[in-house]
PDB file of C-alpha atoms in Angstrom:
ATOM      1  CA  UNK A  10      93.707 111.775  82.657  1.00 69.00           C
ATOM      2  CA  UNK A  11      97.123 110.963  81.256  1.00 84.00           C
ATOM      3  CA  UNK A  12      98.656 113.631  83.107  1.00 87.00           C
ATOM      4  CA  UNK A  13      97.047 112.472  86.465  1.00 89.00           C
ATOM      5  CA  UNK A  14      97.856 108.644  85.267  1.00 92.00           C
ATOM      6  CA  UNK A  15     101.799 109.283  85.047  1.00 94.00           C
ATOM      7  CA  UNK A  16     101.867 111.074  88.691  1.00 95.00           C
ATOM      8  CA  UNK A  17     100.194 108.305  90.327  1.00 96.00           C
ATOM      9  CA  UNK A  18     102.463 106.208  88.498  1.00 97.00           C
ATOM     10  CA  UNK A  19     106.065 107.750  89.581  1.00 98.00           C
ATOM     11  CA  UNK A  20     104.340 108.484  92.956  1.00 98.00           C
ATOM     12  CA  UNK A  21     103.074 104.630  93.356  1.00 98.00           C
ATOM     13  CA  UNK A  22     106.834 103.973  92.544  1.00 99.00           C
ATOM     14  CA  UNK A  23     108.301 105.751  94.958  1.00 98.00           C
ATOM     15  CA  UNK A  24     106.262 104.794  97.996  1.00 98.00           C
ATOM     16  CA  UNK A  25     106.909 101.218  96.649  1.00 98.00           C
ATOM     17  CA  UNK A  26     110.670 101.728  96.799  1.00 98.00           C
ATOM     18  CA  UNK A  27     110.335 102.225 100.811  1.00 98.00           C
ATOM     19  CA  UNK A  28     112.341  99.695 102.190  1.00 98.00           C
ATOM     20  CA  UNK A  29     109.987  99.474 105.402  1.00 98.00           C
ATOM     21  CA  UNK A  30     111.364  95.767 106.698  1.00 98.00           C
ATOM     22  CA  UNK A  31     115.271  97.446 106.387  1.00 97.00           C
ATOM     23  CA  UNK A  32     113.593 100.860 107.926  1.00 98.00           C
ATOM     24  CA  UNK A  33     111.504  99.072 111.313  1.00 98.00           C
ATOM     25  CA  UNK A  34     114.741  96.176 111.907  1.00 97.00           C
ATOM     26  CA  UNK A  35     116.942  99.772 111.940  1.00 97.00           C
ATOM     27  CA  UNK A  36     115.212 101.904 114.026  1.00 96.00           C
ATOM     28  CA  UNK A  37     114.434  98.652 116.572  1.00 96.00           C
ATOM     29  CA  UNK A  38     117.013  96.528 116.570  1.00 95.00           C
ATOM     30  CA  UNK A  39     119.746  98.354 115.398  1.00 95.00           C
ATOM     31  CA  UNK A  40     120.677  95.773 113.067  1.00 96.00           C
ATOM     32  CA  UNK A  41     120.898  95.744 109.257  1.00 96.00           C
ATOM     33  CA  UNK A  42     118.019  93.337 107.961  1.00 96.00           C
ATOM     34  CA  UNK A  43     119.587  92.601 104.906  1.00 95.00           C
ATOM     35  CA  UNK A  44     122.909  90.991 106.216  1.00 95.00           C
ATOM     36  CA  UNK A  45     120.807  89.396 108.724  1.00 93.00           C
ATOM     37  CA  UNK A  46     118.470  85.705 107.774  1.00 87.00           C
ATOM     38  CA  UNK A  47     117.681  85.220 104.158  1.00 87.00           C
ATOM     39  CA  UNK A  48     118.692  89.127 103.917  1.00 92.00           C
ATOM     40  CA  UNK A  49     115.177  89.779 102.430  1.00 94.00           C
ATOM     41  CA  UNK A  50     113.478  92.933 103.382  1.00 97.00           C
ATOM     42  CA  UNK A  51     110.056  91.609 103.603  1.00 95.00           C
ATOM     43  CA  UNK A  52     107.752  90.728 106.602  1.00 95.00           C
ATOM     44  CA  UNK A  53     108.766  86.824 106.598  1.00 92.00           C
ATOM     45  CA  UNK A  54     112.235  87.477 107.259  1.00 94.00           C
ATOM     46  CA  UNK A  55     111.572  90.894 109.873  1.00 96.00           C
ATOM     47  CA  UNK A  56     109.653  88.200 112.131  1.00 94.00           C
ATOM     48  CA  UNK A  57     111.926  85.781 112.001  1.00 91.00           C
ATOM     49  CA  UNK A  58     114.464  88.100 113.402  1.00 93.00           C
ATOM     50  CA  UNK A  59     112.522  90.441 115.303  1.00 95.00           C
ATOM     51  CA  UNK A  60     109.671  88.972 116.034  1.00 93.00           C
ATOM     52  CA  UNK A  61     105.652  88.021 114.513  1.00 93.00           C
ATOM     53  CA  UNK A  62     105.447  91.558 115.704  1.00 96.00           C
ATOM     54  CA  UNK A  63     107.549  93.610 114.111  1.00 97.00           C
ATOM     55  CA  UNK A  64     106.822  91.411 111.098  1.00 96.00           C
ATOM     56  CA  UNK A  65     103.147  92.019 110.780  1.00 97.00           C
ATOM     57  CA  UNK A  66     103.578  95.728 111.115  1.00 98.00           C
ATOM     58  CA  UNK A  67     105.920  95.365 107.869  1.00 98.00           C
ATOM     59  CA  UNK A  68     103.468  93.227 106.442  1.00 98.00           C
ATOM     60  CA  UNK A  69     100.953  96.055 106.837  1.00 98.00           C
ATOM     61  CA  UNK A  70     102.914  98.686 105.729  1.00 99.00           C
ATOM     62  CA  UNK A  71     104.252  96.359 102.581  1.00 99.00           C
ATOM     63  CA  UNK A  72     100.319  95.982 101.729  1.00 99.00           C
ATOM     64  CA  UNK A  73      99.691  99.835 102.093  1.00 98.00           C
ATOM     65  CA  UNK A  74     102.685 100.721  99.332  1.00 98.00           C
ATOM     66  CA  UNK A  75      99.962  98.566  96.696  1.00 98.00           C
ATOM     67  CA  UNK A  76      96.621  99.699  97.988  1.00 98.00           C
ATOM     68  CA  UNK A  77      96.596 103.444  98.983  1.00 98.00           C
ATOM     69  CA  UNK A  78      98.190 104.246  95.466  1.00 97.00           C
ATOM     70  CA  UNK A  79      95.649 102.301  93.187  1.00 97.00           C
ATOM     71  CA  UNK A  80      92.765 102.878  95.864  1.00 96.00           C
ATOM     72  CA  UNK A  81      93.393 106.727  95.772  1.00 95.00           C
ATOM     73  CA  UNK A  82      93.315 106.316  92.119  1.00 94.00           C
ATOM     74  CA  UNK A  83      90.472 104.865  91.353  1.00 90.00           C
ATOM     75  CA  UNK A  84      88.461 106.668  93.962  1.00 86.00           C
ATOM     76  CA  UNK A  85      90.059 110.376  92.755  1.00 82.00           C
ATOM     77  CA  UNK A  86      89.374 109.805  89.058  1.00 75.00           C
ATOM     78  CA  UNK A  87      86.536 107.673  89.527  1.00 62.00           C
ATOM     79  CA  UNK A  88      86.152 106.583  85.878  1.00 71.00           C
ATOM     80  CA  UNK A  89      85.622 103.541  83.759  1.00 69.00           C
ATOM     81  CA  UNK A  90      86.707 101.895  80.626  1.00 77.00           C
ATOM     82  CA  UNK A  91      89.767 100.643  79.119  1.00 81.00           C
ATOM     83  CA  UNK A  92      92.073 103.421  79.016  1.00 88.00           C
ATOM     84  CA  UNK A  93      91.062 103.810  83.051  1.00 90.00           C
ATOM     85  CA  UNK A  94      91.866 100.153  83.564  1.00 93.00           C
ATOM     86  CA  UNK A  95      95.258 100.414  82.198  1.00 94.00           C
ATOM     87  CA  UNK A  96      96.365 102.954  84.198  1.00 95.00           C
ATOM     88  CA  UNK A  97      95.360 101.318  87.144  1.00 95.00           C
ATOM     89  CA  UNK A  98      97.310  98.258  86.387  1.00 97.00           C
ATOM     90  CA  UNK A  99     100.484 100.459  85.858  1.00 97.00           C
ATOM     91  CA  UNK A 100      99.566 102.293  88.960  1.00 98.00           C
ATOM     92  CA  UNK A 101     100.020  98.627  90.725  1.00 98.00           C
ATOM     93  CA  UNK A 102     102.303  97.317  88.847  1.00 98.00           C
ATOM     94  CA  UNK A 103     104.416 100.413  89.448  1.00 98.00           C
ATOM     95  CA  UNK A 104     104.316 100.031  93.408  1.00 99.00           C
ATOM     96  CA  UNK A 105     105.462  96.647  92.940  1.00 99.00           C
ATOM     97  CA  UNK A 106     107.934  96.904  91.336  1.00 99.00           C
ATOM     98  CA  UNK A 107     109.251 100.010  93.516  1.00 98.00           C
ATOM     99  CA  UNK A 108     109.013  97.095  96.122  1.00 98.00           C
ATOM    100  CA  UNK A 109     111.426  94.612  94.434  1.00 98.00           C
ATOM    101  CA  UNK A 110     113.292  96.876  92.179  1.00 98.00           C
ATOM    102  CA  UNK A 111     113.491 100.169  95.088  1.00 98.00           C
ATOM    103  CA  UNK A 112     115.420 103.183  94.059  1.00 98.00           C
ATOM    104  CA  UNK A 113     116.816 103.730  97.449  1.00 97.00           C
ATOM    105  CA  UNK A 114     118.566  99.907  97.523  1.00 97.00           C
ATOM    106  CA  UNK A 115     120.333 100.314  94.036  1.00 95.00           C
ATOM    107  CA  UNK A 116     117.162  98.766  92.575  1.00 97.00           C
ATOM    108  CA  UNK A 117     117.044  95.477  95.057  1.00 96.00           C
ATOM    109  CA  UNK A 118     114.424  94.758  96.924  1.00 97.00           C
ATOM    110  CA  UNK A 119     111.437  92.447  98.739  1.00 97.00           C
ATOM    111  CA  UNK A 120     109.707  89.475  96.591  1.00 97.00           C
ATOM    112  CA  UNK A 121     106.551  91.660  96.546  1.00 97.00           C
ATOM    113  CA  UNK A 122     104.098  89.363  97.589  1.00 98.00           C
ATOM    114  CA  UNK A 123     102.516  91.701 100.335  1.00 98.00           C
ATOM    115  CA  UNK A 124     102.390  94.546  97.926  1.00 98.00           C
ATOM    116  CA  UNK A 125     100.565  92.596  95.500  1.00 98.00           C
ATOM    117  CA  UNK A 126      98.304  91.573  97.911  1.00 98.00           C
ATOM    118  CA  UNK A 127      97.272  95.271  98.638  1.00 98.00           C
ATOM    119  CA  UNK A 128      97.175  95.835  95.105  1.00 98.00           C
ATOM    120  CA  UNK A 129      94.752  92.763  95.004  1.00 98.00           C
ATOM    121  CA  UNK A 130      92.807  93.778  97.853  1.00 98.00           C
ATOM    122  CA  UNK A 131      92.089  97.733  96.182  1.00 97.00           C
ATOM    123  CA  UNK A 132      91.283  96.094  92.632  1.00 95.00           C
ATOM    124  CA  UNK A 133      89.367  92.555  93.515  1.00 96.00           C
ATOM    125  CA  UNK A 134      88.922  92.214  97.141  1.00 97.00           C
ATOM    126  CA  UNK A 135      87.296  89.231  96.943  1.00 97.00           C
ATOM    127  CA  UNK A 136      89.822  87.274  94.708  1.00 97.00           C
ATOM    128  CA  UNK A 137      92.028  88.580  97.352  1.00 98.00           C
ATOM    129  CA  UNK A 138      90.374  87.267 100.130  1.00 98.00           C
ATOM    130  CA  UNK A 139      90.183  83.770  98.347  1.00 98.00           C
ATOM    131  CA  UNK A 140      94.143  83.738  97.454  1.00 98.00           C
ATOM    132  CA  UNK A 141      94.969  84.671 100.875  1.00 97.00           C
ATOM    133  CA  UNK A 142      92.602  81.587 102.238  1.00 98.00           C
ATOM    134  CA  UNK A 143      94.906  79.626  99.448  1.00 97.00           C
ATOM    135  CA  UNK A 144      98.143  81.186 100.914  1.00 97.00           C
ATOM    136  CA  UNK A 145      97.338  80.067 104.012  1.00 96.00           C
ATOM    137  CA  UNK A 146      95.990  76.859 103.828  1.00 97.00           C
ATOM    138  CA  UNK A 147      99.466  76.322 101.736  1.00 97.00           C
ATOM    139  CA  UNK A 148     101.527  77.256 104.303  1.00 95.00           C
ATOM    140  CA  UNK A 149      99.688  75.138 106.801  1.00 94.00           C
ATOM    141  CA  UNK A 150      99.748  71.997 104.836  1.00 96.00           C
ATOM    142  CA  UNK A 151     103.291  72.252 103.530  1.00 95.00           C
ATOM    143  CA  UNK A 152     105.184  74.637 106.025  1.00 93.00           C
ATOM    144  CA  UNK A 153     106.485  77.073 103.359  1.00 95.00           C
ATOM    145  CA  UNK A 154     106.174  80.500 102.612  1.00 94.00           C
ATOM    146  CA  UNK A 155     107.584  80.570  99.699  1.00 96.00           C
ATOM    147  CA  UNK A 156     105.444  77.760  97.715  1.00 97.00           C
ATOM    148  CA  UNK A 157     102.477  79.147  99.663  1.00 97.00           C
ATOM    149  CA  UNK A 158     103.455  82.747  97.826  1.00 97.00           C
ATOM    150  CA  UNK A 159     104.540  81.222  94.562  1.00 98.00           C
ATOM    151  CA  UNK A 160     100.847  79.108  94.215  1.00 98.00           C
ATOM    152  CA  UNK A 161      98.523  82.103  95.499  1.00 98.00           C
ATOM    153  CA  UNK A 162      99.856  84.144  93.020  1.00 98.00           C
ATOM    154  CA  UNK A 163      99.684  81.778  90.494  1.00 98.00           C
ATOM    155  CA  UNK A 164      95.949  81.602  91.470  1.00 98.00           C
ATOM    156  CA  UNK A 165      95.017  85.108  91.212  1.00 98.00           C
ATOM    157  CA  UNK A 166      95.199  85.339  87.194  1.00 98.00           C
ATOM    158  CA  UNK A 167      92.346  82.666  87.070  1.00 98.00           C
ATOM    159  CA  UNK A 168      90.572  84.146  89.629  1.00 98.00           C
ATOM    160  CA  UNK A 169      90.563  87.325  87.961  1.00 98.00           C
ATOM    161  CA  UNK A 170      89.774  86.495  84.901  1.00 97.00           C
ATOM    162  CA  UNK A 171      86.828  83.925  86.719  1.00 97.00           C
ATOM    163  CA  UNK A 172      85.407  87.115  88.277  1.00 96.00           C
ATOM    164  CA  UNK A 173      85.328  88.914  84.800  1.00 95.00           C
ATOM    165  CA  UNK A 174      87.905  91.470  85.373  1.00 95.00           C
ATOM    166  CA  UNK A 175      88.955  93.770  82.625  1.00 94.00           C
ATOM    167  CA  UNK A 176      92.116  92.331  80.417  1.00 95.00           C
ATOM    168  CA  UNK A 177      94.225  94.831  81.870  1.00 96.00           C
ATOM    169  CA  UNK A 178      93.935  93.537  84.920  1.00 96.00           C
ATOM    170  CA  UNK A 179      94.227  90.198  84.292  1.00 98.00           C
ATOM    171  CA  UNK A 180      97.381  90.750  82.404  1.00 98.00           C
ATOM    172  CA  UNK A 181      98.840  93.101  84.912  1.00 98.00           C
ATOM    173  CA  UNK A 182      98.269  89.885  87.498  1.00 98.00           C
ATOM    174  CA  UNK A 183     100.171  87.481  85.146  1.00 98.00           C
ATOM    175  CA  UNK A 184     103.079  90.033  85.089  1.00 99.00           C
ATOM    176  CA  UNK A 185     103.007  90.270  88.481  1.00 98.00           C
ATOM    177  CA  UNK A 186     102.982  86.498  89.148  1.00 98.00           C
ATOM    178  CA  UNK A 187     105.804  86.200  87.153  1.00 99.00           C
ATOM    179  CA  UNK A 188     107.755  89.223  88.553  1.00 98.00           C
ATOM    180  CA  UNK A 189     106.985  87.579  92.156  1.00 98.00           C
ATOM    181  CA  UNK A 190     107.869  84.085  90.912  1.00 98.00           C
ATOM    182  CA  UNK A 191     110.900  85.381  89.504  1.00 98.00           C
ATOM    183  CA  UNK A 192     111.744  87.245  92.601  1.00 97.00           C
ATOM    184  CA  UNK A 193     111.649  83.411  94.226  1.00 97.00           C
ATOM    185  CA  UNK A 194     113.760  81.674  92.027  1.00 96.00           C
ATOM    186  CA  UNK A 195     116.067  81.137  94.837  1.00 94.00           C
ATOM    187  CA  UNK A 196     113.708  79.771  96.550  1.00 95.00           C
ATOM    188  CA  UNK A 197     112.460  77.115  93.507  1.00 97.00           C
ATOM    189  CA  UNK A 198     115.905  76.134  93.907  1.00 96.00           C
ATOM    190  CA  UNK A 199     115.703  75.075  97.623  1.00 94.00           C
ATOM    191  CA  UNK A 200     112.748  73.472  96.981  1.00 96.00           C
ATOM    192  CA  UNK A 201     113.373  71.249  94.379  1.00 96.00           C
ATOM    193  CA  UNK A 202     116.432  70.365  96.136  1.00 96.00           C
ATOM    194  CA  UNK A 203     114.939  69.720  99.790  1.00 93.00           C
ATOM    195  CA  UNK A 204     116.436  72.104 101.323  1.00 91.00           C
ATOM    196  CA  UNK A 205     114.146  74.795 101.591  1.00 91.00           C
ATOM    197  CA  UNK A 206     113.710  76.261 105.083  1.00 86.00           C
ATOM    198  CA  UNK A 207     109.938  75.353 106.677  1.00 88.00           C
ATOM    199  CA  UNK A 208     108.392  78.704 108.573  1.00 83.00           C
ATOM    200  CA  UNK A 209     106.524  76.769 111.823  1.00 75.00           C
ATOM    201  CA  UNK A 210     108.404  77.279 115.346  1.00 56.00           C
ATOM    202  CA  UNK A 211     111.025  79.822 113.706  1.00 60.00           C
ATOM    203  CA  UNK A 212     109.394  82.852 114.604  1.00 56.00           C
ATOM    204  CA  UNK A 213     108.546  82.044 118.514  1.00 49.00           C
ATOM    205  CA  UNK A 214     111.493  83.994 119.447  1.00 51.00           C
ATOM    206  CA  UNK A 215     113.034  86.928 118.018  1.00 52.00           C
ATOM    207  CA  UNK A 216     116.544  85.812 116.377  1.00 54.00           C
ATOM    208  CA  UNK A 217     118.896  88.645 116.195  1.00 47.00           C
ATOM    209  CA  UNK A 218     121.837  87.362 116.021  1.00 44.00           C
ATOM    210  CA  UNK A 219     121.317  84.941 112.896  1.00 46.00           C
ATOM    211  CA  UNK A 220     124.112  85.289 110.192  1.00 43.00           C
ATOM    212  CA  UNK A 221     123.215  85.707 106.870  1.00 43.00           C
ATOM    213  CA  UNK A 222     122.242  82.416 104.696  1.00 41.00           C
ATOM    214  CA  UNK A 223     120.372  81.563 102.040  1.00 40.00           C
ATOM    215  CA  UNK A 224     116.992  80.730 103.112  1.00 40.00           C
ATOM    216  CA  UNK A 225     113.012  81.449 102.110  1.00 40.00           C
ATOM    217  CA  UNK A 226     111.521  85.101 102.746  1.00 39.00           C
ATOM    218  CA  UNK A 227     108.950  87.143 101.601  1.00 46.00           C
TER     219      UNK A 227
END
């Protein structure tokens, strides 16, 4: 199982490490997404320049680079118990971090939060479903992605460990609330300061020609 652990691992990685937000803004907009908005590669920042379109497709694909490895996984080895449990964590926490650490962007990246959330949704679907309801009711109230991230993954530890989830899982979640949280410290920033850019009415029209500036993404 070790030897079948490690693939899924590297492979997890790699399929994490697709850039799919700098990929879609590319091939449809000829435009580099990364000099372009908050010059995040994630789906917040791909629909404010291209469109809610364009971003929910990267949202989709984002969610796939957590889910297909760890749901292959589990449903190829099939197996239960500790050692099983920690692989799968790595297995996530390996597509993650080929997210926001990707090999081919010298090891820069999204924030992760829609990779985690297709991590989530292969390990605990209904935590998942409850910290998306959290995300969004967030984002309503307060207008920003980026707290509404920050605060759903700060939920998902206690949810976890509320559902009874193995300790490898729960600890995998608190690394990855702190690698996403981490990943927004930028945005903590703008935040505490005021000046942290709200998401209503910005992506009603595609913005392509938006310079680069520091600003909340996903």
């Amino acid at each position: 199982m070790i030897y079948q652990c490690v693939i899924f691992i590297v492979t997890a990685y790699l399929l994490g490490s697709i850039p799919f937000g700098k990929l879609i803004a590319k091939r449809v907009a000829r435009i580099n997404i990364t000099q372009r908005g908050s010059g995040n590669i994630g789906a917040t920042n791909v629909a404010r320049e291209l469109g809610i379109t364009w971003g929910l497709v990267t949202l989709l694909l984002d969610m796939l680079k957590g889910f297909l490895p760890v749901f292959l996984y589990a449903h190829y080895i099939f197996q239960a118990g500790i050692e099983f449990e920690t692989c799968l964590s790595a297995i996530g926490l390996s597509a993650l971090l080929g997210h926001q650490f990707s090999i081919f962007m010298r090891f820069r990246g999204g924030k992760g939060v829609a990779t985690a959330i297709g991590i989530y949704l292969a390990t605990s679907p209904l935590a998942c479903l409850m910290v998306v309801i959290v995300f969004i009711l967030i984002v309503y109230t307060w207008d920003f992605v980026s707290l509404g991230s920050m605060l759903a993954a700060i939920v998902m530890p206690v949810l976890l460990a509320f559902f009874g989830k193995s300790q490898p899982l729960v600890t995998s979640s608190i690394i990855v609330t702190a690698l996403i949280c981490f990943k927004h410290k930028g945005n903590i920033k703008r935040l505490v300061k005021g000046t942290e850019r709200k998401w209503r009415g910005e992506i009603n029209q595609p913005n392509r020609s938006r310079s680069r500036s520091n600003s909340s993404s996903e």
